[in-house]
Each structure stands twice: as C-alpha cells, then as structure tokens.
Tab-separated table of C-alpha atoms in Angstrom:
chain	number	residue	atom	x	y	z
A	1	MET	CA	0.002	0.002	0.004
A	2	ASN	CA	1.479	3.356	-1.013
A	3	LYS	CA	1.623	6.355	1.328
A	4	LYS	CA	-1.089	8.270	-0.533
A	5	THR	CA	-3.653	5.509	-0.064
A	6	LEU	CA	-2.509	4.889	3.503
A	7	PHE	CA	-2.864	8.482	4.711
A	8	ARG	CA	-6.292	8.797	3.076
A	9	ILE	CA	-7.504	5.680	4.880
A	10	LEU	CA	-6.046	6.842	8.190
A	11	LEU	CA	-7.454	10.372	7.944
A	12	SER	CA	-10.895	9.185	6.798
A	13	THR	CA	-11.066	6.556	9.527
A	14	GLY	CA	-9.877	9.048	12.144
A	15	ALA	CA	-12.521	11.588	11.082
A	16	ILE	CA	-15.391	9.079	11.078
A	17	LEU	CA	-14.319	7.660	14.433
A	18	TRP	CA	-14.055	11.170	15.921
A	19	VAL	CA	-17.593	12.094	14.869
A	20	LEU	CA	-19.018	8.781	16.105
A	21	SER	CA	-17.151	9.111	19.421
A	22	TRP	CA	-18.424	12.693	19.849
A	23	ILE	CA	-22.003	11.512	19.321
A	24	GLY	CA	-21.387	8.541	21.605
A	25	ASP	CA	-20.071	10.776	24.390
A	26	LEU	CA	-23.141	13.021	24.225
A	27	ASN	CA	-25.380	9.949	24.444
A	28	GLY	CA	-23.496	8.257	27.262
A	29	LYS	CA	-21.785	5.496	25.286
A	30	LEU	CA	-18.987	5.394	27.826
A	31	PRO	CA	-16.148	4.599	28.149
A	32	GLU	CA	-16.196	3.373	24.512
A	33	SER	CA	-16.562	6.912	23.174
A	34	THR	CA	-13.556	8.067	25.222
A	35	TYR	CA	-11.407	5.255	23.812
A	36	GLY	CA	-12.726	6.114	20.367
A	37	MET	CA	-11.588	9.727	20.715
A	38	ILE	CA	-8.117	8.642	21.805
A	39	LEU	CA	-7.836	6.150	18.925
A	40	SER	CA	-9.100	8.805	16.493
A	41	VAL	CA	-6.341	11.215	17.561
A	42	ILE	CA	-3.721	8.481	17.064
A	43	LEU	CA	-5.014	7.512	13.614
A	44	THR	CA	-5.218	11.155	12.549
A	45	GLY	CA	-1.683	11.793	13.782
A	46	PHE	CA	-0.331	8.889	11.713
A	47	GLY	CA	-2.426	10.034	8.759
A	48	ILE	CA	-0.927	13.529	8.875
A	49	TYR	CA	2.572	12.083	9.157
A	50	PHE	CA	2.187	9.911	6.063
A	51	TRP	CA	0.447	12.732	4.206
A	52	LEU	CA	3.372	15.093	4.827
A	53	LYS	CA	5.865	12.369	3.814
A	54	SER	CA	3.948	11.646	0.609
A	55	TYR	CA	3.631	15.349	-0.188
A	56	GLN	CA	7.352	15.927	0.305
A	57	GLU	CA	8.340	12.902	-1.790
A	58	THR	CA	6.111	13.814	-4.734
A	59	ARG	CA	6.620	17.600	-4.757
A	60	GLY	CA	10.010	18.015	-3.150
A	61	HIS	CA	8.754	20.202	-0.323
A	62	TYR	CA	6.207	20.270	2.475
A	63	PRO	CA	2.849	22.057	2.076
A	64	LYS	CA	3.087	25.844	2.042
A	65	PHE	CA	-0.080	26.592	3.948
A	66	TYR	CA	0.384	30.324	4.263
A	67	LYS	CA	1.040	30.685	0.534
A	68	LYS	CA	-2.135	28.710	-0.221
A	69	TYR	CA	-4.051	30.958	2.147
A	70	GLN	CA	-2.773	34.087	0.396
A	71	GLU	CA	-3.736	32.630	-2.981
A	72	MET	CA	-7.252	31.909	-1.749
A	73	ILE	CA	-7.731	35.428	-0.329
A	74	LYS	CA	-6.415	36.981	-3.534
A	75	SER	CA	-8.743	34.903	-5.727
A	76	MET	CA	-11.736	35.625	-3.468
A	77	LYS	CA	-11.209	39.366	-3.923
A	78	LYS	CA	-11.818	38.840	-7.625
A	79	ASN	CA	-14.724	36.444	-7.131
A	80	PRO	CA	-16.086	35.377	-3.691
A	81	PHE	CA	-17.161	32.022	-5.151
A	82	ASN	CA	-13.505	31.174	-5.779
A	83	GLY	CA	-13.252	30.385	-2.057
A	84	PHE	CA	-15.801	27.595	-2.485
A	85	PHE	CA	-13.970	26.208	-5.520
A	86	PHE	CA	-10.697	26.369	-3.602
A	87	LEU	CA	-12.171	24.329	-0.736
A	88	VAL	CA	-13.564	21.738	-3.152
A	89	LYS	CA	-10.173	21.434	-4.814
A	90	ASN	CA	-8.469	21.040	-1.422
A	91	LEU	CA	-11.270	19.127	0.285
A	92	LEU	CA	-9.090	16.608	2.135
A	93	LYS	CA	-6.816	19.354	3.495
A	94	PHE	CA	-9.826	21.416	4.582
A	95	TYR	CA	-11.488	18.577	6.487
A	96	THR	CA	-8.159	17.609	8.015
A	97	PHE	CA	-7.751	21.123	9.414
A	98	VAL	CA	-11.346	21.109	10.733
A	99	LEU	CA	-10.688	17.732	12.371
A	100	ILE	CA	-7.459	18.898	14.011
A	101	PHE	CA	-9.059	22.142	15.147
A	102	SER	CA	-11.962	20.317	16.823
A	103	MET	CA	-9.533	17.929	18.539
A	104	ILE	CA	-7.522	20.858	19.905
A	105	ILE	CA	-10.694	22.597	21.125
A	106	VAL	CA	-11.869	19.445	22.928
A	107	LEU	CA	-8.433	18.936	24.506
A	108	ILE	CA	-8.209	22.557	25.686
A	109	GLY	CA	-11.792	22.402	26.982
A	110	TYR	CA	-11.142	19.178	28.891
A	111	LEU	CA	-7.883	20.438	30.434
A	112	THR	CA	-9.363	23.809	31.450
A	113	ILE	CA	-13.165	23.852	31.821
A	114	GLY	CA	-13.390	20.073	32.260
A	115	GLN	CA	-10.961	20.180	35.190
A	116	SER	CA	-12.335	23.362	36.756
A	117	GLU	CA	-13.349	23.519	40.408
A	118	PRO	CA	-17.131	23.583	39.735
A	119	VAL	CA	-16.842	20.359	37.722
A	120	LYS	CA	-14.754	18.656	40.406
A	121	VAL	CA	-17.166	19.761	43.149
A	122	THR	CA	-20.168	18.479	41.165
A	123	GLN	CA	-18.488	15.124	40.531
A	124	LYS	CA	-17.606	14.745	44.197
A	125	TYR	CA	-21.138	15.758	45.132
A	126	CYS	CA	-22.594	13.029	42.886
A	127	GLU	CA	-20.266	10.426	44.294
A	128	ASN	CA	-21.092	11.257	47.918
A	129	ASN	CA	-24.749	12.267	47.837
A	130	ILE	CA	-26.882	9.434	49.216
A	131	ASP	CA	-30.019	10.452	47.292
A	132	ILE	CA	-28.126	10.416	43.998
A	133	GLN	CA	-26.381	7.153	44.803
A	134	LYS	CA	-29.725	5.461	45.477
A	135	ILE	CA	-30.798	6.317	41.929
A	136	THR	CA	-27.580	5.881	39.987
A	137	GLY	CA	-25.580	3.336	41.947
A	138	GLU	CA	-21.798	3.577	41.806
A	139	ILE	CA	-20.529	6.049	39.198
A	140	LYS	CA	-18.090	4.404	36.817
A	141	HIS	CA	-17.128	6.885	34.098
A	142	TYR	CA	-17.634	10.554	33.180
A	143	GLY	CA	-17.907	11.865	29.638
A	144	ILE	CA	-15.204	14.022	28.071
A	145	LEU	CA	-17.542	16.766	26.845
A	146	ARG	CA	-18.804	19.197	29.492
A	147	ASN	CA	-21.011	22.259	29.250
A	148	VAL	CA	-20.032	24.901	31.792
A	149	SER	CA	-21.091	28.522	32.188
A	150	SER	CA	-19.563	30.494	35.064
A	151	LYS	CA	-19.303	34.053	36.275
A	152	TRP	CA	-17.718	35.416	39.419
A	153	ASN	CA	-15.822	38.271	41.011
A	154	SER	CA	-13.119	38.217	43.651
A	155	GLU	CA	-15.485	37.061	46.411
A	156	THR	CA	-18.650	35.486	44.990
A	157	GLY	CA	-19.699	33.672	41.839
A	158	SER	CA	-22.084	31.204	40.234
A	159	SER	CA	-21.736	28.365	37.776
A	160	HIS	CA	-24.136	26.260	35.727
A	161	LEU	CA	-22.868	23.025	34.260
A	162	SER	CA	-23.995	19.806	32.649
A	163	LEU	CA	-22.158	16.526	32.368
A	164	ILE	CA	-22.903	12.903	31.511
A	165	PHE	CA	-21.795	9.827	33.427
A	166	VAL	CA	-22.294	6.079	33.397
A	167	ALA	CA	-23.242	4.363	36.646
A	168	GLU	CA	-24.395	0.931	37.780
A	169	ASN	CA	-28.017	1.734	37.001
A	170	GLY	CA	-27.559	3.352	33.590
A	171	VAL	CA	-26.545	6.583	31.904
A	172	PHE	CA	-27.337	9.896	33.601
A	173	ASN	CA	-27.045	13.586	32.872
A	174	ILE	CA	-26.677	16.015	35.758
A	175	SER	CA	-27.258	19.736	35.445
A	176	SER	CA	-26.177	21.682	38.507
A	177	LYS	CA	-26.124	25.227	39.785
A	178	LEU	CA	-23.260	26.149	42.070
A	179	GLU	CA	-22.396	29.243	44.060
A	180	THR	CA	-19.191	30.268	45.748
A	181	GLU	CA	-18.146	32.514	48.559
A	182	ASN	CA	-14.496	33.122	49.342
A	183	GLY	CA	-13.431	30.478	46.850
A	184	GLU	CA	-15.556	27.618	48.223
A	185	TRP	CA	-17.937	26.143	45.617
A	186	GLU	CA	-21.185	24.546	46.778
A	187	VAL	CA	-23.932	22.793	44.813
A	188	LYS	CA	-27.199	24.687	45.405
A	189	GLU	CA	-29.477	22.985	42.901
A	190	TYR	CA	-29.254	20.021	40.574
A	191	GLU	CA	-31.352	18.111	38.090
A	192	LEU	CA	-30.620	14.449	37.472
A	193	ILE	CA	-31.989	12.852	34.289
A	194	ASN	CA	-31.900	9.147	33.532
A	195	LYS	CA	-31.064	9.057	29.800
A	196	ASN	CA	-32.377	5.513	29.520
A	197	THR	CA	-35.849	6.114	30.932
A	198	GLY	CA	-36.156	9.899	30.776
A	199	ALA	CA	-36.910	10.037	34.493
A	200	ASN	CA	-36.236	13.468	35.927
A	201	ASN	CA	-35.137	14.058	39.511
A	202	GLY	CA	-34.625	17.671	40.632
A	203	TYR	CA	-33.495	18.725	44.072
A	204	LYS	CA	-32.572	21.856	45.986
C-alpha cells in the first residue's frame, strides 16, 4: 500500500471515528466513546505524518499553507465564489484542518473547563450524595464533553454546568447550579436525568 492511499484511509477513519465518538459521548456510550476519541487522535496523527511524507516525496517540499491561504484570499477578492472552488479542490486538506481544530478545542476544553473547580465539586457531590447514589448506583465513568457557564468576582460567583456519566443503574445527565463565597464552591441545585428512561429528579 502506497503512502497516498494509507494516509487517506487513516485520515478518513480518524474523522469518522471522531464524529461517532463525539455523538457517543453526548449519548453516554462510555467509556467506549472516550477510547474512540483517543484512537481517532492516534489515527489522525499517523495520517498527517504519512500525508506530509507523501507530499514531500512527490513535490520536493512540504505544504506551504500560508502561501495557499494568500492565494485563496487573492482569488476571493476577484470572485467570492472562488473560495468555495478552492475548498472543493483542497477538500481533504480542509477537512483535516477542521478535524485537528476540533480535537484541539476538545483537549483545551477538557484540560481547562473540564478540570475546573465547579466540575470537580459536582463530581464529588454526585459520588457522595446518598439520594443520587440510590438512583444511579456507583458512578463508573464521566464523559469528556462538558457544558459549563460560570461568572464570578473576587469574592462570589455562580456556575451552571452539565455533564454525563455512566453508573451501575444506567446513563445519567446532571445539570447543577453552584455558588461560591471566598473560593468555596457549593452545589445549590441540581437536576438528574436518567437518559435511559427519561426520568427526571430535581433537588434543591
């Protein structure tokens, strides 16, 4: 198998697996979706490596991305539709960049927002709250994707977040409202939804 065919297979497989894993994470297919995301990153990385090697071997140099960007902007000034034709002509490169960009965004989000204090407090709250444990059983795995909205000043603040986890009794989504005073976050309200049955449990 030549490098051109190999990198196309790797990039296509990586992209499909990434999309499926993203959907799986949102629907609580855990931890399979997490493993899928990791495998997708690996496959994409190898795909980019073989793509660059193939490009260099056939053209004698590596891709000149900035030059291509300048050419696209210049052509679009003459005719805005040239941007569409440029993307069609460089479809694989375009989707590769979109794929890499989304992977970077997810990684940054997980390392920052996903590891923020409100998220950690909510996870600990779920794992130690007797009422929640009666419904969910032991929590086994949290999803990678988290939705967090926070605002605070030097003394007080509030945060709303949503995350998915798999427990003994199924897949659950918890939406919580937290408040903080002097740096101590506390869960004030939460809504627990069983994604298998649709049962809704809200508490204050």
